[in-house]
Every structure is written in C-alpha cells, then in structure tokens.
Amino acid sequence: MERARHILRTVFGYNNFRHQQSEIVDTLIEGRDAFVLMPTGGGKSLCYQIPALVRHGVGVVVSPLIALMQDQVDALKQVGVRAAFLNSTQDAEAQRAVEQAVREKELDLLYVAPERLLMPRMLELLARSPVALFAIDEAHCVSQWGHDFRREYQQLTVLHERFPTVPRIALTATADQRTRDEIVAQLDLGNAARFIHSFDRPNIRYTISEGNSPRERLWRFIEREHAAEAGIVYCLSRNKVEQVAAWLEERGRVALPYHAGLPEATRRENQTRFLREDGVIIVATIAFGMGIDKPDVRFVAHLNVPKSLEAYYQETGRAGRDGQPADAWMAYNLQDVINLRRMLGDTDANEQFKRIAHHKLEAMLGLCELTSCRRRALLAYFGERLPQPCGNCDICLQPPKTWDATEAAQKALSCVYRTGQRFGVNYIIDVLTGKEEQRIVANGHVRLSTFGIGADFRLSQWRHILRQLIAQGFLDVDADGHGALRLTQAARPLLRGEISLQLREPPPRDAARKNTRKRPVVELAAADQALFEALRQRRLQLAREQSVPPYVIFHDSTLRELASRRPRSDAELRDISGIGEQKLERFGQDFIAVIQEQSEIDGEL
Ligand code: ADP
Ligand code: ZN
C-alpha cells in the first residue's frame, strides 16, 4: 500500500484516495477479485490503474468503448505510464507493434476491445506474458437487461478459466439490482469483494422548471450560469436538434448538432470538437453520450422529458465528472406531458412492456412535479436513502409555494366528464373559461353547468393546473385522435371530495435565482479570473500542439487551484492537486511563466 500511495502522489499528483479507492486497490494488490459499483466520475480508473503499476506484469483493461481508448492511453502517457491499446481502428502494423511490446514486457496497461481479447492468438500471447490483472470496464454490458448488451462480454469467464490466479475487477456505474446480480453471475464473481458506492452526485445541481418558451429559458440559464463553458443539450427529435443548435449559434455560442441522421464523418467531427475545444455546446438526441468521457461538461440540459429516471440519471450524469459544480437543467411544458402520455398508449408493444414503460414514465413525471428535494426522490428510486434534503437542487434552494387546488381540480375534472371525455386540453379550458366558440356552441356545451365556472383563472393558470392533473395521473390522454382527456380511477375520490389536492403555484415570471446559491466548491475570486483564462489559453495551445483534449493536460480544477494559489516554484507546484512528477517536468515552467506574466499585468509585482 505504501507503493500505491507513492504512485498516487508522484504519478497522478493526488494526495488522497477517494471513497473506497484505497480498499479496492488493496484488494487487487493482494490478488483478490473485486466488483465495483461507482457513479460516473467516482474515480473508477485509478482502482485498476494503480494496482496494475504495483503488480508484476501488464494490466489488461477490457472496454467496449473503442472511441475512448486513444484518449485514455494519451492521458496515461502524459503522466508517464506505459500504456497502449488494441482495437479494430489500428492497422496491422500498429497492432503488431503493440503485441511486440506485450511480449517484451514493456507495458503497464493494455486496453483491448472484448472481441479482440477473446481471439485465441491474443489469449495465447497473454498466457506467455505476466498479467497483473484483468479490469472489465462497463461490466453491465454483460447483462441482457442492461441497455448496452454485448454478447462477447458473456464469454469473458474464459479469463477466469485460463488465468485462475490473475485478479479480476469488474466495474460499472449502472445502478439497478437486476443488472448487478447478472454481472456477478455471468462473470463468476461470487467470491469477489464488493464495493457499492453511493449513487449520489453531490456536485450536480438539479433544476427542473415548467412553463412556456423553454428555449428562451434555456438561453437565460446558459448565459447566466455557463457563458463560456461546455455543455450538452438533449432534444427528442433530429429536427429540433438542428433548430436549437442553429439558434444557439445565432446567439454567439459554438453549438454543434449530433444525431443518428447526420453523416458519420460529421458526427465524428462534432464530437471531436466538443472534446478538443473549450466551451463547445453539443445539441443532441440521446444517440450522443455513450463513451463521452469528457470530465468538464458543466451542464446537461433537457428540452424534453426523458422516458425514465434511468435515462434522466444517465444523461445528467455526464455533467461534472471531474467533481466540480455542474448543472442538470430541464424545462418542460404541458405539451411534453401530453405527448409522453400519448406515446405510452401508442406502442404496439406487449402488455407487460407497456406496464413497465408506464411505471417508469410515472416516476419521471413525479420527479418533475415534485415539491420536495429532487435528489432525495431520485436516490430513493435507486434504492438509496438520503437522510437530509440536499440543499443543492432547485426545490431546496427555492421551495415552491403550494395552494389548495381541490376545488379548481374538481371543476376541471367534472368539465372533462360532462363534455363526454372526448376533447383535448384547449377545448376543456375554453369551456371552463366560458368562451362562446362556434364548436362549443354547436356541441351545446354552453348550456353545461361547467361552462364558465372557471372564469376566475386565466388560460395560463388552467394550463398549469391541467398539466399537473395529467402528470399526477388524474387524467389520461388518448393515444390516437387529438388527445382527448379521460378521467382515471384516481379522479373519483377527488371529485367526490374524499381527498384534497395541493398543487404548486406557478413560479413568478422569470424567477431570477436569488443569491441563495451555495456551491459545494469555492468559486474563483474575481481577481483570479483573468489568470484562469490565461492558463486556459496556454492549456489549449499545448493541447493543440500534442493533439490531445485540453483536460489531458490539466483538469479545470487544477487550473483553478493554480489561479488562486499562484505557485512560483516546483515545490509549490507539487502541492497542487493533479500535478505529478511527469506533468511537473513537462508543463511546470510553462504555467509558472503564465502566472508570472499575468501577475505583472495585474500589477502585483
Ligand atoms: P469514472 O471512471 O468512475 O467515471 P474517473 O476514473 O474518470 O471516473 O475519475 C473521475 C475524475 O476524478 C478524474 O478526473 C480523475 O482524475 C479524478 N480522480 C479520481 N481519483 C481521484 C483522487 N483520489 N483524487 C483526486 N482526483 C481523483
Ligand atoms: Zn434537494
């Protein structure tokens, strides 16, 4: 363990292990198997990288994310670790060179795609060279229930059979119990030490808001909170992706579209720019994400409600992998709720599938309409209890007001009932507010007792109320036709006055966030902001010269520390988190020069 700590400090430049990292590292060094469940950004990589350096032989990392291997290997080389990868993107010669390096015992870490590892030739090669450990990354790919099933993963038990003395570590960020059980069973990890970490991502701030013009609100959010930072905006359709990207570009941001309808080359280019340049926004359908390892994504925004909390959690989880403050922001409106409800009735899927989909959507809408801590509800869904409200979600920061909406709800529900459960939201509101529209007159609905009984509320208020009634399952929406509303079983006790209903008040127009923002991490003082920018510029230059993403040089958190502490010597640099010996040597003088220069400009010398 002494050696592990030494490597943590001198190679990776970190002072302490995080969470259970040290126990996991210890387990592997002693030659035992481990099963690790940690959320994105938890620090899974070090768990096998360090033991691979401590143990004799090469550490073999199995990963399905071929697109990531290059960056991972680049990052390791930057800190002086001898790493390489083997996958189908290389030509035969490059592959031979890597195999040769394995044979000559010149590698500490080797990343391989599963299909490659399973080739007899590869297994032969490994049988003849010392192997430090096998790391099975994205282990949920072994599960048929998971979302990224890979057949080759099920054959990985061969590792255990052919290399019984080599320790294995399986890692995943997927939470649900069924997938976990399947990983352990399929990979024969019954005896492995288990490390189950909390799923909480305390640095992510959850904000969900409802109302009109979500786009305008998105812009205000980006402008106010992330004026120059990288983020992802998720939309449901390709069309909307294109529109929103163009719209953000008009407002002066670099915003690139990403969806399955774009040519492969365009997608690749946009993804590369997102990774390599600073402050790019990607506007994408859910096709974008798997294999995005960018640590400094500062916000993930949703302009549509995802279909499940699993999807929401996975997508928002791409923000703030570096542990620095990040935002998960979502806007939705009545139409979203209606569309989602309709979509459910629409599928030709079998009954069981529908029931599951229904349940998942219910939970998702529940999160949207919540009036208590969002993080608590999210974690509870994944089977984890948060003892206190989190203090870092929109509801904790600005608790919404609620009002007794029982009477208003009764008016709306009985209006739906008396008009025959055949009409959509707009018609119902027109009847409630007493509009003498031609259609309403023709249907004889002006004579109904519910005609005009809701005149005391404005149109926008009724939309707000109906949205919540639909979201909370008092009303159902017809899948075909024009979205007729129908009462559900849940509506009856409410209509009969057996239960009362509290709804949230609509937020005041453009509820500007008050200064209740307490970020878990100290923000940069204004005086250091210019230096931070200068350091970022230098980092971008170095990254371009070496054609690696900027974060491979230094993370934002390291730059921030440099900007606020302004080190002037190697000894002072060693103290900064994220600067190990190799980076000190390669970049130390560069960054000290920037600090000196900026300090002169700032008039400090
Ligand atoms: P995961 O694979 O679990 O998503 P990573 O291994 O990519 O997470 O780590 C996330 C971030 O945390 C990386 O930027 C990594 O450098 C950083 N990190 C990991 N362990 C530590 C540590 N002990 N101290 C400081 N930073 C760490
Ligand atoms: Zn909260």
XYZ file of C-alpha atoms and ligand atoms in Angstrom:
633
model
C 0.000 0.000 0.000
C 2.969 2.292 0.608
C 3.824 1.907 -3.023
C 0.256 2.580 -4.108
C 0.194 5.862 -2.190
C 3.524 6.845 -3.607
C 2.216 6.255 -7.145
C -0.969 8.191 -6.384
C 1.122 11.190 -5.360
C 4.024 11.154 -7.771
C 2.391 9.793 -10.918
C -1.171 11.103 -10.696
C -0.478 14.075 -8.446
C -3.282 13.401 -5.962
C -2.803 13.500 -2.221
C -5.539 11.151 -1.060
C -7.584 8.233 -2.256
C -11.246 8.929 -2.652
C -14.144 6.919 -1.231
C -13.265 3.234 -1.279
C -10.418 3.520 -3.769
C -7.796 2.512 -1.268
C -9.644 -0.655 -0.177
C -10.218 -1.618 -3.784
C -6.590 -1.058 -4.723
C -5.563 -3.095 -1.708
C -7.837 -5.979 -2.680
C -6.318 -6.234 -6.139
C -2.741 -5.863 -4.982
C -3.339 -8.835 -2.719
C -4.570 -10.794 -5.707
C -8.280 -10.965 -4.893
C -11.223 -10.200 -7.209
C -13.365 -7.086 -6.843
C -16.749 -5.891 -8.023
C -17.058 -2.113 -8.059
C -20.185 -0.052 -8.459
C -19.472 3.646 -8.524
C -21.260 6.506 -10.209
C -19.755 8.234 -13.194
C -16.921 10.453 -12.109
C -16.415 8.478 -8.916
C -12.856 7.595 -9.844
C -13.059 4.041 -11.106
C -9.967 4.177 -13.329
C -7.423 4.583 -10.556
C -8.852 1.475 -8.895
C -7.191 -0.710 -11.508
C -4.508 1.606 -12.896
C -2.595 1.804 -9.642
C -2.632 -1.953 -8.866
C -1.539 -2.574 -12.444
C 1.514 -0.418 -11.748
C 2.221 -2.065 -8.425
C 1.799 -5.677 -9.525
C 4.117 -7.552 -11.798
C 3.052 -7.737 -15.452
C 0.658 -5.839 -17.687
C -2.809 -4.771 -16.548
C -5.363 -5.709 -19.201
C -8.416 -3.449 -19.420
C -11.434 -4.708 -21.358
C -13.667 -1.935 -22.624
C -16.329 -1.706 -25.335
C -15.649 1.996 -25.782
C -13.155 1.907 -28.604
C -13.553 5.616 -29.287
C -12.265 6.388 -25.808
C -9.168 4.234 -25.783
C -6.987 6.724 -27.601
C -7.719 9.484 -25.090
C -7.304 7.176 -22.119
C -3.951 5.987 -23.369
C -2.871 9.555 -24.192
C -3.768 10.662 -20.691
C -1.739 7.821 -19.175
C 1.263 8.570 -21.356
C 1.140 12.195 -20.207
C 1.791 11.047 -16.644
C 4.496 8.657 -17.753
C 2.605 5.369 -17.638
C 3.480 2.886 -20.400
C 0.086 2.288 -21.956
C -1.259 1.094 -25.310
C -4.480 -0.145 -26.862
C -5.500 -2.832 -29.308
C -8.642 -2.478 -31.364
C -10.030 -2.502 -34.884
C -9.189 1.151 -35.554
C -5.476 0.308 -35.897
C -3.728 -1.068 -38.953
C -1.972 -4.416 -38.832
C 1.424 -2.875 -38.297
C 0.349 -0.819 -35.287
C -1.254 -3.929 -33.815
C 1.902 -5.936 -34.271
C 3.925 -3.250 -32.551
C 1.652 -3.372 -29.514
C 1.792 -7.161 -29.380
C 5.542 -6.957 -29.565
C 5.527 -4.543 -26.634
C 3.457 -7.010 -24.619
C 5.897 -9.770 -25.444
C 8.863 -7.615 -24.430
C 7.082 -6.760 -21.157
C 7.222 -3.079 -21.959
C 3.665 -2.192 -20.979
C 1.982 -1.321 -17.697
C -1.523 -1.105 -19.113
C -3.185 -2.512 -22.218
C -6.699 -1.515 -23.301
C -8.473 -4.043 -25.511
C -11.877 -4.424 -27.072
C -13.641 -7.605 -25.871
C -13.798 -9.268 -29.297
C -10.082 -8.726 -29.641
C -9.254 -10.142 -26.247
C -11.229 -13.302 -26.973
C -9.200 -14.150 -30.081
C -7.131 -17.304 -29.485
C -3.999 -15.508 -30.639
C -4.475 -12.798 -28.029
C -5.128 -15.273 -25.233
C -2.023 -17.195 -26.270
C 0.035 -14.043 -26.118
C -1.223 -13.228 -22.628
C -0.639 -16.786 -21.455
C 3.029 -16.325 -22.280
C 3.421 -12.928 -20.563
C 2.880 -11.974 -16.939
C -0.551 -10.358 -16.424
C -1.034 -8.055 -13.413
C -4.830 -8.034 -13.502
C -7.904 -8.000 -15.703
C -10.189 -4.985 -15.440
C -13.616 -5.431 -17.001
C -14.913 -1.927 -17.526
C -18.578 -1.127 -18.294
C -19.361 -4.543 -16.849
C -23.123 -4.004 -17.273
C -22.592 -4.840 -20.961
C -22.734 -8.465 -19.841
C -26.390 -8.071 -18.906
C -29.224 -8.629 -21.303
C -31.381 -6.347 -19.179
C -28.906 -3.538 -19.421
C -29.035 -1.017 -22.202
C -25.667 -1.834 -23.780
C -25.687 -5.598 -24.051
C -22.564 -7.065 -25.710
C -22.501 -10.745 -26.487
C -18.696 -11.028 -26.168
C -18.940 -9.906 -22.570
C -20.687 -13.140 -21.690
C -17.657 -15.075 -22.857
C -15.292 -13.251 -20.540
C -15.498 -16.073 -17.990
C -12.749 -17.565 -20.108
C -10.374 -15.202 -18.294
C -11.179 -16.832 -15.023
C -10.732 -20.307 -16.507
C -7.465 -19.664 -18.290
C -5.903 -17.299 -15.775
C -7.187 -18.511 -12.406
C -4.521 -16.715 -10.392
C -4.860 -13.296 -12.025
C -7.167 -10.978 -10.043
C -10.157 -9.514 -11.844
C -12.058 -6.321 -11.228
C -15.445 -5.622 -12.792
C -16.630 -2.003 -12.821
C -19.887 -0.304 -13.678
C -21.929 2.807 -12.976
C -25.267 1.110 -13.575
C -27.403 1.097 -10.508
C -30.165 -1.403 -10.738
C -30.115 -4.584 -8.741
C -31.024 -6.957 -11.536
C -28.046 -5.869 -13.638
C -25.736 -6.128 -10.652
C -26.806 -9.690 -9.932
C -26.339 -10.638 -13.522
C -22.821 -9.236 -13.659
C -21.784 -11.267 -10.641
C -23.397 -14.429 -12.014
C -22.227 -14.109 -15.600
C -18.645 -13.191 -14.759
C -18.408 -15.726 -11.967
C -17.613 -13.109 -9.347
C -19.446 -14.771 -6.466
C -16.346 -14.588 -4.287
C -15.288 -11.102 -5.255
C -15.123 -8.358 -2.657
C -17.981 -5.957 -3.373
C -17.695 -2.221 -3.266
C -21.015 -0.491 -3.692
C -20.710 3.242 -3.599
C -23.454 5.793 -3.106
C -25.084 6.924 -6.305
C -25.299 10.485 -5.233
C -23.548 13.068 -7.382
C -23.446 15.911 -4.882
C -21.743 18.321 -7.275
C -24.646 18.182 -9.727
C -27.404 20.705 -9.113
C -30.819 19.529 -10.312
C -33.208 22.128 -11.663
C -36.486 21.324 -13.390
C -38.824 24.050 -14.477
C -42.128 24.172 -16.247
C -43.664 26.798 -18.438
C -43.699 28.455 -21.800
C -40.801 29.249 -24.102
C -38.378 26.656 -22.762
C -35.833 27.794 -25.332
C -35.729 31.327 -24.023
C -35.349 29.994 -20.546
C -32.549 27.707 -21.703
C -30.756 30.702 -23.121
C -31.116 32.712 -19.932
C -29.776 29.762 -17.972
C -26.772 29.278 -20.256
C -25.996 32.952 -20.383
C -26.225 33.435 -16.661
C -24.542 30.252 -15.478
C -22.344 28.918 -18.250
C -21.434 31.764 -20.530
C -18.217 30.133 -21.782
C -18.472 26.543 -20.636
C -19.077 23.224 -22.332
C -22.447 21.533 -22.116
C -24.869 19.112 -23.711
C -28.446 19.977 -24.696
C -30.707 16.976 -25.269
C -33.740 17.170 -27.558
C -36.118 14.447 -28.650
C -36.132 14.884 -32.427
C -33.455 15.400 -35.067
C -35.317 18.386 -36.338
C -35.315 20.107 -33.013
C -31.621 19.305 -32.558
C -30.801 21.161 -35.772
C -33.011 24.121 -34.886
C -31.716 24.551 -31.373
C -28.084 24.265 -32.475
C -28.605 26.936 -35.137
C -30.433 29.105 -32.647
C -27.619 28.926 -30.092
C -25.115 29.680 -32.845
C -27.072 32.818 -33.723
C -26.667 33.906 -30.155
C -22.931 33.567 -30.395
C -22.197 30.153 -28.955
C -20.396 27.339 -30.732
C -23.216 24.773 -30.800
C -22.931 21.592 -32.861
C -25.688 19.136 -33.735
C -25.375 15.407 -33.143
C -27.957 12.792 -34.147
C -28.163 9.485 -35.951
C -29.311 11.153 -39.180
C -26.047 13.035 -39.704
C -23.248 11.541 -41.812
C -20.780 9.532 -39.774
C -17.962 11.967 -40.603
C -19.934 14.992 -39.367
C -20.823 13.251 -36.160
C -17.233 12.312 -35.557
C -16.019 15.815 -36.270
C -18.568 17.424 -33.976
C -17.742 15.026 -31.201
C -14.035 15.680 -31.606
C -14.546 19.432 -31.484
C -16.624 19.034 -28.339
C -13.754 17.104 -26.751
C -10.841 19.162 -28.029
C -12.080 22.740 -27.921
C -13.116 24.752 -24.913
C -16.698 25.783 -24.303
C -18.474 23.912 -27.103
C -22.148 23.021 -26.723
C -23.404 19.784 -28.273
C -27.093 19.668 -29.124
C -28.044 16.027 -29.437
C -30.605 13.297 -29.391
C -29.913 10.505 -26.943
C -27.661 8.950 -29.593
C -24.942 11.094 -28.079
C -23.332 10.095 -24.851
C -22.194 6.518 -24.587
C -18.463 6.814 -24.386
C -18.310 10.510 -23.656
C -15.681 10.719 -21.010
C -15.182 14.484 -21.055
C -14.712 15.382 -17.403
C -15.520 19.096 -17.642
C -19.043 19.113 -19.076
C -20.509 21.894 -16.934
C -24.169 21.430 -17.764
C -26.573 18.937 -19.251
C -29.870 20.474 -20.343
C -33.029 18.674 -21.382
C -35.547 20.368 -23.631
C -37.749 17.286 -23.420
C -38.663 14.982 -20.600
C -36.755 11.679 -20.863
C -38.794 8.483 -20.763
C -37.471 7.190 -17.475
C -35.481 8.192 -14.440
C -32.811 5.739 -15.527
C -32.362 7.687 -18.750
C -32.516 11.014 -16.943
C -29.901 9.918 -14.423
C -27.587 8.524 -17.039
C -27.826 11.587 -19.264
C -27.471 14.136 -16.481
C -24.621 12.034 -15.104
C -22.455 13.192 -17.983
C -22.151 16.559 -16.257
C -19.348 17.236 -13.801
C -17.376 14.023 -13.939
C -14.466 15.981 -12.514
C -16.385 16.554 -9.298
C -16.637 20.321 -9.852
C -20.029 22.095 -9.655
C -22.255 21.277 -12.606
C -25.896 21.709 -13.579
C -28.592 19.289 -14.662
C -31.260 21.573 -16.046
C -34.580 20.649 -17.593
C -37.525 22.568 -18.991
C -40.852 21.084 -19.969
C -44.398 22.184 -20.556
C -47.941 20.942 -20.830
C -47.407 19.692 -24.359
C -44.496 17.460 -23.260
C -46.646 15.858 -20.625
C -49.447 15.270 -23.118
C -47.060 13.812 -25.702
C -45.496 11.423 -23.231
C -48.855 10.191 -22.007
C -49.995 9.657 -25.584
C -46.837 7.863 -26.591
C -47.492 5.230 -23.968
C -50.858 4.300 -25.386
C -49.380 4.320 -28.840
C -46.884 1.460 -28.840
C -47.844 -1.947 -30.191
C -45.674 -3.411 -27.501
C -46.986 -6.199 -25.344
C -48.874 -5.523 -22.143
C -46.009 -6.180 -19.776
C -43.718 -3.852 -21.659
C -46.400 -1.183 -21.539
C -46.868 -1.601 -17.815
C -43.159 -1.172 -17.197
C -42.943 1.820 -19.516
C -45.938 3.325 -17.778
C -44.442 2.879 -14.371
C -41.176 4.451 -15.486
C -42.868 7.436 -17.026
C -44.970 7.874 -13.912
C -41.800 8.093 -11.856
C -40.230 10.563 -14.279
C -43.250 12.876 -14.255
C -43.349 12.509 -10.495
C -39.850 13.950 -10.293
C -40.883 16.886 -12.486
C -43.887 17.783 -10.371
C -42.207 17.228 -7.032
C -42.446 19.799 -4.253
C -39.698 18.312 -2.068
C -35.961 17.619 -2.542
C -35.323 16.188 -6.008
C -32.105 14.426 -5.134
C -33.799 12.569 -2.339
C -36.505 11.331 -4.680
C -34.013 10.339 -7.355
C -31.842 8.382 -4.957
C -34.879 6.768 -3.372
C -35.860 5.485 -6.789
C -32.486 3.759 -6.990
C -32.933 2.311 -3.540
C -30.795 4.749 -1.614
C -31.858 6.908 1.330
C -30.663 10.462 1.733
C -31.229 11.446 5.372
C -31.443 15.208 4.743
C -32.764 17.353 1.912
C -29.742 18.034 -0.271
C -29.523 21.814 -0.316
C -28.347 21.711 -3.919
C -31.484 21.322 -6.033
C -33.953 23.965 -7.178
C -36.527 22.926 -4.610
C -34.138 23.001 -1.671
C -32.824 26.374 -2.823
C -36.219 27.932 -3.519
C -39.037 25.881 -2.051
C -42.114 26.271 -4.283
C -45.315 27.569 -2.790
C -48.339 25.290 -2.912
C -52.035 26.082 -2.775
C -55.220 24.114 -2.146
C -56.359 23.294 -5.674
C -59.093 20.842 -4.731
C -61.941 22.999 -5.981
C -60.214 24.004 -9.218
C -59.345 20.365 -9.889
C -62.946 19.323 -9.316
C -64.148 21.937 -11.802
C -61.707 20.719 -14.429
C -62.430 17.036 -13.899
C -66.183 17.472 -13.988
C -65.865 19.584 -17.126
C -63.962 16.722 -18.775
C -66.660 14.316 -17.625
C -69.646 16.424 -18.700
C -68.266 17.084 -22.171
C -68.107 13.313 -22.676
C -64.345 12.699 -22.284
C -63.901 13.371 -25.973
C -61.953 16.658 -26.016
C -58.434 17.880 -25.575
C -56.922 20.422 -23.227
C -57.721 23.547 -25.237
C -61.380 22.734 -25.633
C -61.758 21.973 -21.937
C -60.151 25.265 -20.993
C -62.398 27.158 -23.394
C -65.478 25.618 -21.788
C -64.164 26.290 -18.294
C -63.458 29.919 -19.042
C -66.765 30.349 -20.869
C -65.640 31.057 -24.423
C -68.557 31.061 -26.826
C -66.618 29.364 -29.598
C -68.524 28.062 -32.582
C -67.647 24.464 -31.816
C -68.707 24.780 -28.220
C -71.980 26.350 -29.158
C -72.637 23.690 -31.803
C -71.978 20.931 -29.283
C -74.455 22.523 -26.906
C -71.731 22.843 -24.289
C -72.621 26.443 -23.441
C -75.573 25.035 -21.551
C -73.450 22.798 -19.328
C -73.202 23.602 -15.645
C -69.429 23.683 -16.043
C -69.492 26.300 -18.797
C -67.689 29.358 -17.484
C -67.250 28.076 -13.930
C -63.523 28.584 -14.216
C -63.561 32.182 -15.366
C -61.673 33.260 -12.267
C -58.462 31.711 -13.668
C -56.565 32.792 -16.740
C -55.727 30.486 -19.628
C -52.126 30.048 -18.475
C -53.296 29.131 -14.996
C -55.621 26.459 -16.324
C -52.834 25.021 -18.437
C -50.733 24.861 -15.315
C -53.477 23.082 -13.380
C -54.332 20.620 -16.155
C -50.674 19.781 -16.672
C -50.358 18.772 -13.058
C -53.585 16.771 -13.175
C -52.269 14.858 -16.180
C -48.784 14.462 -14.780
C -50.124 13.217 -11.466
C -52.360 10.699 -13.190
C -55.833 12.115 -12.541
C -56.339 12.452 -16.270
C -55.292 10.212 -19.124
C -54.635 11.318 -22.684
C -55.953 9.425 -25.687
C -53.218 7.998 -27.853
C -54.949 8.498 -31.174
C -57.179 11.252 -32.414
C -56.445 14.650 -30.924
C -55.506 13.823 -27.401
C -58.893 13.597 -25.692
C -58.727 13.685 -21.905
C -60.276 10.919 -19.830
C -60.762 10.514 -16.098
C -58.754 7.809 -14.366
C -59.687 5.806 -11.281
C -57.688 8.254 -9.214
C -60.007 11.104 -10.213
C -63.055 9.719 -8.404
C -62.121 10.300 -4.762
C -61.003 13.789 -5.724
C -64.294 14.549 -7.472
C -66.240 13.214 -4.524
C -64.260 15.418 -2.170
C -62.727 12.482 -0.282
C -59.218 13.787 -0.829
C -57.828 17.252 -1.251
C -55.146 18.317 -3.639
C -52.180 20.621 -3.171
C -50.617 21.909 -6.361
C -47.563 24.047 -6.832
C -48.031 27.654 -7.694
C -46.684 28.753 -10.994
C -43.321 30.407 -10.439
C -43.256 34.177 -10.857
C -42.299 35.177 -14.382
C -38.603 34.548 -14.963
C -37.961 33.686 -11.374
C -34.453 35.051 -11.228
C -32.477 32.877 -8.920
C -31.735 34.691 -5.731
C -28.357 34.681 -4.160
C -29.128 31.528 -2.301
C -26.612 29.724 -4.436
C -24.180 27.911 -2.289
C -21.874 25.890 -4.399
C -20.116 22.966 -2.739
C -16.799 24.159 -4.128
C -15.202 27.556 -3.703
C -15.538 29.673 -6.778
C -12.737 31.690 -8.207
C -12.226 35.195 -6.847
C -12.798 37.890 -9.459
C -9.132 38.884 -9.263
C -8.048 35.390 -10.321
C -10.450 35.086 -13.202
C -8.112 36.724 -15.725
C -5.297 34.394 -14.738
C -7.583 31.400 -15.036
C -8.440 32.487 -18.585
C -4.761 32.926 -19.435
C -3.981 29.464 -18.074
C -6.814 28.041 -20.121
C -5.417 29.641 -23.255
C -1.999 28.157 -22.606
C -3.543 24.756 -21.968
C -5.449 24.913 -25.228
C -2.239 25.738 -27.083
C -0.364 22.822 -25.535
C -3.300 20.506 -26.216
C -3.345 21.533 -29.882
C 0.395 21.009 -30.242
C 0.069 17.482 -28.933
C -3.383 16.869 -30.421
C -4.960 15.720 -27.181
C -8.051 17.114 -25.415
C -7.246 20.013 -23.048
C -8.238 18.044 -19.945
C -5.498 15.534 -20.707
C -3.003 18.324 -19.981
C -4.700 19.591 -16.803
C -8.228 19.488 -15.437
C -10.151 22.698 -14.762
C -9.847 22.064 -11.054
C -6.065 22.065 -11.381
C -6.149 25.329 -13.347
C -8.426 26.841 -10.753
C -6.042 25.913 -7.987
C -3.144 27.333 -9.998
C -5.054 30.583 -10.482
C -5.884 31.056 -6.837
C -2.614 29.847 -5.279
C -0.224 31.207 -7.900
C 2.706 28.830 -7.305
C 6.142 30.084 -8.350
C 8.382 27.063 -7.762
C 8.443 23.341 -8.430
C 7.901 22.643 -4.771
C 4.782 24.793 -4.749
C 3.564 23.166 -7.948
C 3.871 19.679 -6.415
C 1.288 20.751 -3.866
C -1.377 21.353 -6.496
C -3.837 18.518 -6.995
C -3.407 16.873 -10.392
C 0.297 17.656 -10.868
C 2.545 14.619 -10.641
C 6.258 14.401 -11.459
C 5.834 13.898 -15.174
C 3.485 16.838 -15.676
C 5.592 18.998 -13.419
C 8.536 18.390 -15.661
C 6.673 18.807 -18.922
C 4.436 21.769 -18.172
C 5.628 23.280 -14.885
C 7.724 26.069 -16.392
C 5.083 26.880 -18.986
C 2.420 27.532 -16.436
C 4.703 29.329 -13.999
C 5.533 31.696 -16.848
C 1.837 32.394 -17.433
C 1.334 33.035 -13.718
C 4.266 35.440 -13.633
C 3.145 37.299 -16.699
C -0.420 37.698 -15.518
C 0.667 38.750 -12.074
C 2.725 41.520 -13.662
C -0.268 42.626 -15.674
C -2.326 42.560 -12.506
C 0.232 44.906 -11.019
C 1.161 42.617 -8.216
C 4.901 42.635 -8.648
P -15.163 7.138 -13.569
O -14.408 6.217 -14.491
O -15.601 6.486 -12.304
O -16.281 7.864 -14.249
P -12.688 8.546 -13.489
O -11.822 7.426 -13.140
O -12.668 9.059 -14.893
O -14.187 8.271 -13.083
O -12.366 9.733 -12.478
C -13.113 10.913 -12.467
C -12.223 12.096 -12.157
O -11.786 12.080 -10.809
C -10.973 12.080 -12.994
O -10.781 13.383 -13.439
C -9.880 11.654 -12.035
O -8.633 12.183 -12.382
C -10.376 12.215 -10.722
N -9.907 11.431 -9.572
C -10.009 10.105 -9.406
N -9.490 9.716 -8.221
C -9.050 10.843 -7.618
C -8.406 11.114 -6.353
N -8.124 10.147 -5.481
N -8.094 12.397 -6.078
C -8.390 13.394 -6.952
N -8.982 13.199 -8.146
C -9.319 11.938 -8.487
Zn -32.594 18.977 -2.728
